[in-house]
């Protein structure tokens, strides 16, 4: 039994080491200034999650979770098109 566990454990450890080698070819294009609220010293809340969308004309949009709801941002010029209100305090 011991001779079976040793190779399995070794393969598991090696797979964990290889997991750190993944790289992504990403390039920061721009930053979007989102409204922030200071809850306490040094603590702010702004964007949370982001999804991509391309319309029929090929325009790219980012759909982002923000503090007040959901923001629609045009990727070309990083302009916030609209913000869809989310729940209020106590909702």
Coordinates of N, CA and C in Angstrom, one line a residue:
X1 N 0.8 -1.2 0.0 CA 0.0 0.0 0.0 C 0.9 1.3 0.0
X2 N 2.0 1.2 0.7 CA 2.9 2.4 0.8 C 3.5 2.7 -0.5
X3 N 3.8 1.7 -1.3 CA 4.4 1.9 -2.6 C 3.4 2.6 -3.6
X4 N 2.1 2.4 -3.3 CA 1.1 3.1 -4.2 C 0.9 4.6 -3.7
X5 N 0.9 4.8 -2.5 CA 0.7 6.2 -1.9 C 1.8 7.1 -2.3
X6 N 3.0 6.7 -2.2 CA 4.2 7.6 -2.5 C 4.1 8.2 -3.9
X7 N 3.9 7.4 -5.0 CA 3.9 8.0 -6.3 C 2.7 9.0 -6.5
X8 N 1.5 8.6 -5.9 CA 0.3 9.4 -6.0 C 0.6 10.7 -5.3
X9 N 1.1 10.7 -4.1 CA 1.4 11.9 -3.4 C 2.4 12.8 -4.1
X10 N 3.4 12.2 -4.7 CA 4.4 12.9 -5.5 C 3.8 13.6 -6.7
X11 N 2.9 12.9 -7.4 CA 2.2 13.5 -8.6 C 1.3 14.6 -8.1
X12 N 0.7 14.5 -7.0 CA -0.2 15.6 -6.5 C 0.7 16.8 -6.2
X13 N 1.8 16.6 -5.5 CA 2.7 17.8 -5.2 C 3.2 18.4 -6.4
X14 N 3.6 17.6 -7.4 CA 4.1 18.2 -8.7 C 3.1 18.9 -9.4
X15 N 1.8 18.5 -9.4 CA 0.7 19.2 -10.1 C 0.5 20.5 -9.4
X16 N 0.6 20.6 -8.1 CA 0.4 21.9 -7.4 C 1.5 22.9 -7.8
X17 N 2.8 22.4 -8.0 CA 3.9 23.3 -8.4 C 3.7 23.8 -9.8
X18 N 3.2 22.9 -10.7 CA 3.0 23.4 -12.1 C 1.8 24.3 -12.2
X19 N 0.9 24.3 -11.3 CA -0.3 25.2 -11.4 C 0.1 26.6 -11.3
X20 N 1.2 26.9 -10.6 CA 1.7 28.3 -10.5 C 2.3 28.9 -11.8
X21 N 2.6 28.0 -12.7 CA 3.3 28.4 -14.0 C 2.4 29.0 -15.0
X22 N 1.1 29.0 -14.8 CA 0.2 29.6 -15.8 C 0.3 31.1 -15.9
X23 N 0.4 31.5 -17.1 CA 0.5 33.0 -17.3 C -0.5 33.4 -18.4
X24 N -1.0 34.6 -18.3 CA -2.0 35.1 -19.2 C -1.4 36.3 -19.9
X25 N -1.6 36.4 -21.2 CA -1.1 37.6 -21.9 C -2.2 38.7 -21.9
X26 N -2.2 39.4 -20.8 CA -3.2 40.5 -20.6 C -2.4 41.8 -20.6
X27 N -3.1 42.8 -21.1 CA -2.5 44.2 -21.1 C -3.6 45.1 -20.6
X28 N -3.2 46.0 -19.6 CA -4.1 47.0 -19.1 C -4.3 48.1 -20.2
X29 N -5.5 48.3 -20.6 CA -5.8 49.2 -21.6 C -6.1 50.6 -21.0
X30 N -6.9 50.6 -20.0 CA -7.3 51.8 -19.3 C -8.0 51.5 -18.0
X31 N -8.2 52.5 -17.2 CA -8.9 52.4 -15.9 C -10.2 53.2 -16.0
X32 N -11.2 52.6 -15.4 CA -12.5 53.3 -15.3 C -12.7 53.8 -13.9
X33 N -12.9 55.1 -13.8 CA -13.1 55.7 -12.4 C -14.6 55.5 -12.0
X34 N -14.8 54.7 -11.0 CA -16.1 54.4 -10.5 C -16.3 55.1 -9.2
X35 N -17.6 55.5 -9.0 CA -17.8 56.2 -7.7 C -17.5 55.3 -6.5
X36 N -16.9 55.9 -5.5 CA -16.5 55.1 -4.3 C -17.1 55.7 -3.1
X37 N -17.2 54.9 -2.1 CA -17.7 55.4 -0.8 C -16.7 54.9 0.3
X38 N -16.3 55.8 1.2 CA -15.4 55.5 2.2 C -16.2 55.0 3.4
X39 N -16.0 53.7 3.7 CA -16.7 53.1 4.9 C -16.0 53.4 6.2
X40 N -14.6 53.3 6.1 CA -13.8 53.6 7.3 C -12.4 54.0 6.7
X41 N -11.5 54.3 7.6 CA -10.2 54.8 7.1 C -9.5 53.8 6.2
X42 N -9.2 54.2 5.0 CA -8.5 53.4 4.0 C -9.4 52.3 3.4
X43 N -10.7 52.3 3.6 CA -11.5 51.3 3.0 C -12.5 51.9 2.1
X44 N -12.5 51.5 0.8 CA -13.4 52.1 -0.2 C -14.2 50.9 -0.9
X45 N -15.3 51.2 -1.5 CA -16.0 50.2 -2.2 C -16.3 50.8 -3.6
X46 N -16.0 50.1 -4.7 CA -16.2 50.6 -6.0 C -16.8 49.5 -6.9
X47 N -16.0 48.9 -7.8 CA -16.5 47.9 -8.7 C -16.3 46.5 -8.0
X48 N -17.1 45.5 -8.5 CA -16.9 44.2 -7.9 C -16.7 43.1 -8.9
X49 N -17.5 43.0 -10.0 CA -17.3 42.0 -11.0 C -17.5 42.6 -12.3
X50 N -17.1 41.9 -13.4 CA -17.1 42.5 -14.7 C -17.4 41.4 -15.7
X51 N -18.3 41.7 -16.7 CA -18.6 40.8 -17.8 C -18.4 41.6 -19.1
X52 N -18.2 40.9 -20.1 CA -18.1 41.5 -21.4 C -19.3 41.3 -22.3
X53 N -19.6 42.2 -23.2 CA -20.7 42.1 -24.1 C -20.3 42.8 -25.4
X54 N -20.6 42.2 -26.6 CA -20.4 42.9 -27.9 C -21.8 43.0 -28.6
X55 N -22.2 44.2 -29.0 CA -23.5 44.4 -29.7 C -23.4 44.0 -31.1
X56 N -24.5 44.1 -31.9 CA -24.5 43.7 -33.3 C -23.6 44.5 -34.1
X57 N -23.2 45.7 -33.7 CA -22.3 46.6 -34.5 C -20.9 46.4 -34.2
X58 N -20.6 45.5 -33.2 CA -19.2 45.2 -32.8 C -18.7 46.1 -31.7
X59 N -19.5 46.9 -31.1 CA -19.1 47.7 -30.0 C -19.0 46.9 -28.7
X60 N -17.8 47.0 -28.0 CA -17.6 46.2 -26.8 C -18.1 47.0 -25.6
X61 N -18.7 46.3 -24.7 CA -19.2 46.9 -23.4 C -18.7 46.0 -22.3
X62 N -18.5 46.7 -21.1 CA -18.3 46.0 -19.9 C -19.5 46.2 -19.0
X63 N -20.0 45.1 -18.4 CA -21.1 45.2 -17.5 C -20.5 44.9 -16.1
X64 N -20.6 45.9 -15.3 CA -19.8 45.9 -14.0 C -20.7 46.0 -12.8
X65 N -20.5 45.2 -11.8 CA -21.2 45.4 -10.5 C -20.5 46.5 -9.8
X66 N -21.3 47.5 -9.4 CA -20.8 48.7 -8.7 C -21.6 48.8 -7.4
X67 N -21.2 49.8 -6.5 CA -21.8 49.9 -5.2 C -23.3 50.2 -5.3
X68 N -23.7 51.0 -6.3 CA -25.2 51.4 -6.4 C -26.0 50.4 -7.3
X69 N -25.4 49.5 -7.9 CA -26.1 48.6 -8.8 C -25.2 48.0 -9.9
X70 N -25.6 48.2 -11.2 CA -24.8 47.7 -12.3 C -24.5 48.8 -13.3
X71 N -23.3 48.9 -13.6 CA -22.8 50.0 -14.6 C -22.6 49.3 -16.0
X72 N -23.0 50.0 -17.0 CA -22.7 49.6 -18.4 C -21.6 50.6 -18.9
X73 N -20.5 50.1 -19.3 CA -19.3 50.9 -19.7 C -18.9 50.6 -21.1
X74 N -18.8 51.6 -21.9 CA -18.4 51.4 -23.3 C -16.9 51.2 -23.3
X75 N -16.3 50.1 -23.8 CA -14.9 49.8 -23.7 C -14.0 50.7 -24.5
X76 N -14.5 51.2 -25.6 CA -13.7 52.0 -26.5 C -13.2 53.3 -25.8
X77 N -14.0 54.0 -25.1 CA -13.6 55.2 -24.4 C -13.8 55.2 -22.9
X78 N -14.1 54.0 -22.3 CA -14.3 53.8 -20.9 C -15.3 54.8 -20.3
X79 N -16.4 55.1 -21.1 CA -17.4 56.0 -20.7 C -18.5 55.1 -20.0
X80 N -19.0 55.6 -18.8 CA -20.1 54.9 -18.2 C -21.4 55.3 -18.9
X81 N -22.0 54.4 -19.6 CA -23.2 54.7 -20.4 C -24.4 55.0 -19.4
X82 N -24.6 54.0 -18.5 CA -25.7 54.1 -17.6 C -25.4 53.3 -16.3
X83 N -26.1 53.6 -15.3 CA -26.0 52.7 -14.1 C -27.4 52.3 -13.7
X84 N -27.6 51.0 -13.7 CA -28.9 50.4 -13.3 C -28.9 50.3 -11.8
X85 N -29.9 51.0 -11.1 CA -29.9 50.9 -9.6 C -30.0 49.5 -9.1
X86 N -29.4 49.3 -8.0 CA -29.5 48.0 -7.3 C -30.3 48.2 -6.0
X87 N -30.2 47.2 -5.1 CA -31.0 47.4 -3.9 C -30.5 48.5 -3.0
X88 N -31.4 49.1 -2.3 CA -31.0 50.2 -1.3 C -30.7 49.5 0.0
X89 N -30.2 50.3 1.0 CA -30.0 49.8 2.3 C -31.3 49.2 2.9
X90 N -31.3 48.1 3.4 CA -32.4 47.5 4.0 C -33.3 46.7 3.1
X91 N -32.9 46.7 1.8 CA -33.7 45.9 0.8 C -33.3 44.4 0.9

